[in-house]
XYZ file of C-alpha atoms in Angstrom:
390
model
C 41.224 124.283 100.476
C 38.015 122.331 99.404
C 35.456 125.047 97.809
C 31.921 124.609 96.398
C 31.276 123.978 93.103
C 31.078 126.853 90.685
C 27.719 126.711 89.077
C 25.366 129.709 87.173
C 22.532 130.885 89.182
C 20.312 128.292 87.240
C 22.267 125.000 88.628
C 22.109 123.930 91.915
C 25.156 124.576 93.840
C 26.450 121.864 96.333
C 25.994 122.382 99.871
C 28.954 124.307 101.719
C 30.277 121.485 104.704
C 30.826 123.621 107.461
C 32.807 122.462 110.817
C 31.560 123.945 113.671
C 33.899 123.566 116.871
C 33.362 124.397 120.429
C 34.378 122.894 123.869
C 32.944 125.027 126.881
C 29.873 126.173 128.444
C 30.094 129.610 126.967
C 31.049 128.624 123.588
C 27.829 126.133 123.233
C 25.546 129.044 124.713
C 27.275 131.222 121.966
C 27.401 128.510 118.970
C 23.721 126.788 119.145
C 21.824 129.971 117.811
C 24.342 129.682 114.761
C 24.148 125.846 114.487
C 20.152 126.023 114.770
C 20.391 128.626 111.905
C 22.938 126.577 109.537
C 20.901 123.680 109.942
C 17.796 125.291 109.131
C 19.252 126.434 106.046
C 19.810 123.853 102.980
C 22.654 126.041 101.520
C 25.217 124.569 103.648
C 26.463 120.760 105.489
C 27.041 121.279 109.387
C 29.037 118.673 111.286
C 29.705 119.986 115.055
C 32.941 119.182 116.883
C 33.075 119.878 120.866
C 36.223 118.673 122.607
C 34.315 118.296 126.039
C 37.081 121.247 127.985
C 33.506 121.554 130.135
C 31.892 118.012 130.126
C 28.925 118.411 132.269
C 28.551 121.798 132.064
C 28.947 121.546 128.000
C 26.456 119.102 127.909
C 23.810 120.685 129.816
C 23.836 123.237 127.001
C 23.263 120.576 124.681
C 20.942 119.026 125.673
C 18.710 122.175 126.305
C 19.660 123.488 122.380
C 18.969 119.930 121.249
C 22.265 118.913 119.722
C 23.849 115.626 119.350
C 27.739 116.564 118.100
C 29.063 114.416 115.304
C 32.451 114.445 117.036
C 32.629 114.174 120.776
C 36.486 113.657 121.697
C 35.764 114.356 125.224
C 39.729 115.428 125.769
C 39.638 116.845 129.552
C 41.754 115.008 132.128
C 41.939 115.783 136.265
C 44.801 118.473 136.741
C 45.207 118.988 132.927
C 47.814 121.337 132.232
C 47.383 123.833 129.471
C 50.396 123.081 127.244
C 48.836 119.005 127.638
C 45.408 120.364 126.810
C 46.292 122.306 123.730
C 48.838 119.338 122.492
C 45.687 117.239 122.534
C 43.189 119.527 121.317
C 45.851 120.484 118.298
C 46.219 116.603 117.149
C 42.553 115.319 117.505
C 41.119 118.434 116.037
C 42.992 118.133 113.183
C 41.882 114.679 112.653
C 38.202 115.387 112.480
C 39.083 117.752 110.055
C 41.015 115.220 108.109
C 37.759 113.274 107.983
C 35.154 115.978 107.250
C 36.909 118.184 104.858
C 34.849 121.061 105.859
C 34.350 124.186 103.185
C 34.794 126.498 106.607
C 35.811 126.277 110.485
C 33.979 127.776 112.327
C 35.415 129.029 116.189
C 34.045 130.768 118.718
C 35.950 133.202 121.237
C 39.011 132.761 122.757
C 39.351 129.021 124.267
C 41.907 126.508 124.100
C 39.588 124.701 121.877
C 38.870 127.569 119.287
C 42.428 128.572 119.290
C 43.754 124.919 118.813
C 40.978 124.460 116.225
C 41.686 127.652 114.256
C 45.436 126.451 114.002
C 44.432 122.931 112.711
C 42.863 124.604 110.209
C 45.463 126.853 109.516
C 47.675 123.453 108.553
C 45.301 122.337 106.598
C 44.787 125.607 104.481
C 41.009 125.178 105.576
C 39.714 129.239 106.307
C 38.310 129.772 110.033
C 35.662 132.139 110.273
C 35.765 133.822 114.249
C 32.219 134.475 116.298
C 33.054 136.930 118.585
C 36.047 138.268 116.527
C 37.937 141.520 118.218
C 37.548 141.287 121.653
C 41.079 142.819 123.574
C 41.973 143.955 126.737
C 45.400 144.889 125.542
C 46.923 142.833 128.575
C 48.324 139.490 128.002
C 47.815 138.319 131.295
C 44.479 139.704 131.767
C 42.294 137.933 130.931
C 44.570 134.549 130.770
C 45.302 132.913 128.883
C 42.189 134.197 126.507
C 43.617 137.398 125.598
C 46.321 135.985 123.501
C 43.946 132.902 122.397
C 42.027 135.393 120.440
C 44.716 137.204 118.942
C 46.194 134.312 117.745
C 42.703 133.541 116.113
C 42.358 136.930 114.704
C 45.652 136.388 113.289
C 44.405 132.807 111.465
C 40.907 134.169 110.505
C 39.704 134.423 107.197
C 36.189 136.075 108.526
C 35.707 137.958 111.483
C 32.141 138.171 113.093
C 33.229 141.032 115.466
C 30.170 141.746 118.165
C 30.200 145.207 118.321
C 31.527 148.631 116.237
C 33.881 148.528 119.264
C 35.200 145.198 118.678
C 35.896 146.049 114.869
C 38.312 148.497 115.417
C 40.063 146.790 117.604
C 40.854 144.300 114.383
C 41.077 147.119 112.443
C 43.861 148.724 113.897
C 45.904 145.537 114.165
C 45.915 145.569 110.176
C 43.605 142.950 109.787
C 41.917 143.406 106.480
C 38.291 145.608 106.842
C 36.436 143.687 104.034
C 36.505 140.326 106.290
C 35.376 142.541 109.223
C 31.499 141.877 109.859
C 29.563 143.282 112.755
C 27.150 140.846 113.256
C 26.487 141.492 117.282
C 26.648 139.018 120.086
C 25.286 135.681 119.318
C 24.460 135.409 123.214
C 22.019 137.832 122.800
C 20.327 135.230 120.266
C 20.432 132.394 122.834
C 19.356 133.969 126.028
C 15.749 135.420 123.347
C 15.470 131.762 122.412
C 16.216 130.172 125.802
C 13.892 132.996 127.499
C 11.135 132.113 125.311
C 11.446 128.203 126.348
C 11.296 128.831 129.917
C 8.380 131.229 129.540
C 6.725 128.376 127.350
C 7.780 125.705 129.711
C 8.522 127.067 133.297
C 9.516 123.691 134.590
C 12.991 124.241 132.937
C 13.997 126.760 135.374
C 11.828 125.492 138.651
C 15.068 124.668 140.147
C 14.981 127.601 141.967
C 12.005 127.911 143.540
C 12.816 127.196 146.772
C 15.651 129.728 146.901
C 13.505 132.241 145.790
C 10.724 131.111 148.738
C 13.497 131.159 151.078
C 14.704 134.316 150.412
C 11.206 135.976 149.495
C 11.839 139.790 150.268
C 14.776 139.784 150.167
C 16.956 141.538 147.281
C 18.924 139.065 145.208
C 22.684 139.377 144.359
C 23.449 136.966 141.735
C 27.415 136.058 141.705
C 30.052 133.794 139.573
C 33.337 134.085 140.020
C 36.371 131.646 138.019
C 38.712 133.898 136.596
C 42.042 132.092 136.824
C 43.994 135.499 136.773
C 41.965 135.897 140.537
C 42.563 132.822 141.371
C 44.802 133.365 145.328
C 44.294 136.611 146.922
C 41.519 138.051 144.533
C 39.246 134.984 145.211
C 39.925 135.422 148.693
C 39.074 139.168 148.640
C 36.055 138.339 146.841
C 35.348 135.494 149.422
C 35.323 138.642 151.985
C 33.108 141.032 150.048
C 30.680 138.751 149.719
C 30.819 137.565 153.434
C 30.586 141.558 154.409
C 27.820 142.195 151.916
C 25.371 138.996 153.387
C 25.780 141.122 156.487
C 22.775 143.054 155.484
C 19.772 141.489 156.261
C 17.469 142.726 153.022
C 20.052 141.022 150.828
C 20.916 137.710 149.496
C 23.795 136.255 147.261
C 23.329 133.403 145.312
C 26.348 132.134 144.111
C 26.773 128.981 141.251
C 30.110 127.875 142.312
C 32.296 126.512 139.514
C 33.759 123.156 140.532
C 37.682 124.174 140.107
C 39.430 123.320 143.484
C 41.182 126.536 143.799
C 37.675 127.843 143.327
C 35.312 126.034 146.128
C 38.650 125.716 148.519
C 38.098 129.879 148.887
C 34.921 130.339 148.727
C 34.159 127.192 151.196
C 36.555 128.354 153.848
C 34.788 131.764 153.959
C 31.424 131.547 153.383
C 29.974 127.988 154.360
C 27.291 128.403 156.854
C 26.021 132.046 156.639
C 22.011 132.338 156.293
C 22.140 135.338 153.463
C 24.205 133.134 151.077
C 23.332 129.976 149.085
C 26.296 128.479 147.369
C 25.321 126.038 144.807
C 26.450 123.766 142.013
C 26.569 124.894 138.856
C 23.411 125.893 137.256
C 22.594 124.574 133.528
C 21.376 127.416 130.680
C 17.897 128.206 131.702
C 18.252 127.985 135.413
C 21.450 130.683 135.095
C 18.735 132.838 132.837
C 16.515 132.222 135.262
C 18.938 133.528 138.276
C 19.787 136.328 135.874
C 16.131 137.683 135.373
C 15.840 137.183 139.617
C 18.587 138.914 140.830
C 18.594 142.637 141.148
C 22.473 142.983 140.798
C 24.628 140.548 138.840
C 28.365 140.376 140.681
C 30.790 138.336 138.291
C 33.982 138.050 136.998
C 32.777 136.554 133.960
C 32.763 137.975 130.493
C 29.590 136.526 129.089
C 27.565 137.816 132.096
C 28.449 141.186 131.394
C 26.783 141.121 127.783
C 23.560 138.706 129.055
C 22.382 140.628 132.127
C 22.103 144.026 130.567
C 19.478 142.329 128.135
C 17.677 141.706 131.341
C 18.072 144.807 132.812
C 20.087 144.274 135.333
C 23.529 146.228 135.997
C 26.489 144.421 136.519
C 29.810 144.928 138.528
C 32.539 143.192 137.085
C 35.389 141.972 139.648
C 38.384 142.427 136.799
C 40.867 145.270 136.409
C 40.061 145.143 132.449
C 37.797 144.185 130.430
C 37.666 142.957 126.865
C 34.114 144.104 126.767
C 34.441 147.804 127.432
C 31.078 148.487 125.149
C 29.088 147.623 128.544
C 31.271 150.333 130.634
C 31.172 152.919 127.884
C 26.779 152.446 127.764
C 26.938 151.797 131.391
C 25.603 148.409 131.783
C 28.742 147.306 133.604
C 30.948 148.911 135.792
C 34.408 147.648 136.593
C 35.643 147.197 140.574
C 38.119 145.013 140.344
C 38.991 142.375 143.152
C 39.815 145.507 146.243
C 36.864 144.330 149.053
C 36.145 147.483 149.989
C 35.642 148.960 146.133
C 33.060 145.951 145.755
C 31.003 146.074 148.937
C 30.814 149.964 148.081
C 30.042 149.348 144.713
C 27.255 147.029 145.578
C 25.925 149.243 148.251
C 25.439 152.275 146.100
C 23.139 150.029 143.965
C 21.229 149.301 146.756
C 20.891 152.377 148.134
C 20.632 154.584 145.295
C 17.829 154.413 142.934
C 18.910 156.605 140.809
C 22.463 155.545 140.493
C 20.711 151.565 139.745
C 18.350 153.050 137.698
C 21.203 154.733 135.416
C 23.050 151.370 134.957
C 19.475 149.419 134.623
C 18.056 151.723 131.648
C 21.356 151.905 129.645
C 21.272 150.646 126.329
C 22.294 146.794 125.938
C 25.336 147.438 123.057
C 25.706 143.922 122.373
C 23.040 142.823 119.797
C 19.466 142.513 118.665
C 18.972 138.786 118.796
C 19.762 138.411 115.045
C 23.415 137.790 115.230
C 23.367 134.039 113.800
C 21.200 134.979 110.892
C 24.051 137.497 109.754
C 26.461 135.090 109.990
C 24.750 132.256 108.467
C 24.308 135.234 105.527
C 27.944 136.082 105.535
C 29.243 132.291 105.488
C 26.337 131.512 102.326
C 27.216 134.837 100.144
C 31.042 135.007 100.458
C 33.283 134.145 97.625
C 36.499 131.815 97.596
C 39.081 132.565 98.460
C 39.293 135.317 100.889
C 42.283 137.619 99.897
């Protein structure tokens, strides 16, 4: 593997070239705190790498964090199966590596594009350090296909950046080595600070929504996403329902970002289209989804990354899953999981509403997912550690 030049402390050491690569929505919110901070820093070479999995969504992000990638090989196709996807991700990955000849990979979570990337690297004897590094639910097929995505990482990494106390354990007990363990917390944490400080600087980044929130002025918000491909069939469709019996109240609202997949919109369309109390809309870029976030007096979602962002807000979430590869959020009580029955979720929901102190128990808990300094360990960890990693 290429390594830095060994120099005394007197002689300037050569930059460390550091590949960062990323694909998705969540993986840019994740990665630009860390890019920001390597590129502040003059101790290391950064050339980014996003294989477009999301295109617009992806570059939303980037054009609110103000990156331009180096790479861009824009690799989604309509009805692209996974096996095709990773094939392609696998080959044109390893090219750009091939060109850069980066010191360090750098991954985030448990994509196609992070998994594919840490195996290129893996070829090429280049080490992989893992943002996010630990995360299990401990069933395959839950979620899917991230679960084992990560655990093929965590098998590849030569540093793992592990969110939470929680998280390093989990790569603890599966024998991974406990000196490349770092708990750095959640690099989302980082981004919604820094994109929460734009919008309060310039409130025309998230005005989007103003006439949602005029049209449903009194009313309390429910803000909901829902994608998982595991509830993709009946649990969408049971979602669909809950949220159908839910806008049956008349103090509430739901507004609900719906992700463009077909088997997505073809649910949630069929059930929902029409009714006063919900607003189904296109996908919202970064600071209008903060902004929905910081509105919304209950987050509903199916999502990982919501579960760590709206308890920084405040705001309790109910997480439509069976498991969770964030259990740090149940444990503080952030998050609570109801899985996809109707009738747990509109009960769920309705104890919120009707209980203050049962909302205010979830709202006060303790966010366990970082401090908004996350990148700035990891920046640390990736300057300071020596070669090679044993």
């Amino acid at each position: 593997m290429p390594t830095p030049e060994k120099t005394s402390s007197s002689q300037i050491i050569s930059p460390r070239t550091v590949l960062v690569v990323f694909g998705t929505r969540p993986e840019a919110i994740k990665m630009f705190p860390v890019i920001h901070a390597l590129k502040a820093d003059p101790r290391f070479r950064v050339v980014t790498c996003v294989s477009a999995q999301h295109r617009g969504m992806l570059d939303q992000v980037l054009q609110i964090a103000g990156i331009v990638p180096d790479h861009d090989l824009d690799l989604m196709r309509p009805d692209q199966t996974l096996d095709a996807l990773t094939a392609a991700l696998l080959v044109e990955l390893g090219k750009v590596m091939d060109v850069a000849r980066p010191d360090w990979v750098v991954v985030q979570g448990d994509t196609a594009t992070a998994m594919a990337g840490a195996l290129a690297a893996y070829y090429r004897k280049l080490p992989v350090a893992h943002v996010e590094a630990g995360l299990r639910s401990h069933n395959i097929y839950h979620p899917w296909p991230e679960e084992i995505n990560r655990k093929i990482i965590g098998t590849i990494a030569a540093l793992h950046f592990a969110p939470t106390e929680t998280s390093a354990a989990a790569l603890k007990a599966e024998n991974v080595a406990a000196h490349t363990v770092h708990v750095t917390g959640n690099t989302v944490i980082d981004a919604l600070e820094w994109v929460t400080a734009r919008i309060a600087a310039e409130p025309a980044l998230a005005a989007g929504l103003a006439d949602l929130e005029a049209r449903f002025a009194g009313k309390r918000i429910i803000g909901v996403t829902s994608h998982r491909r595991e509830n993709f069939g009946g649990g969408l469709e049971a979602i669909a329902d809950a949220i159908r019996r839910i806008a049956e109240r008349p103090d509430v609202a739901l507004i609900f970002p719906v992700h463009p997949n077909p088997n997505v919109r073809r649910v949630m369309d069929a059930a929902l289209a029409g009714l006063p109390n919900v607003a189904m809309i296109e996908p919202l870029d970064y600071p209008h989804f903060a902004r929905l976030i910081a509105i919304s007096e209950i987050m509903l979602t199916d999502s990982g990354g919501v579960q760590e962002e709206a308890p920084a807000l405040g705001k309790p979430v109910l997480v439509m899953r069976e498991t969770t590869e964030r259990p740090e959020g149940v444990v503080a009580g952030t998050a609570r999981l109801v899985g996809t029955d109707a009738d747990r979720i509109v009960s769920e929901i309705f104890t919120l509403l009707d209980d203050k102190a049962a909302y205010s128990a979830m709202a006060r808990a303790h966010n366990p997912f970082g401090d908004g300094q996350s990148a700035r360990r990891i920046v640390e960890l990736l300057a300071n550690v020596e070669y090679p990693i044993l």
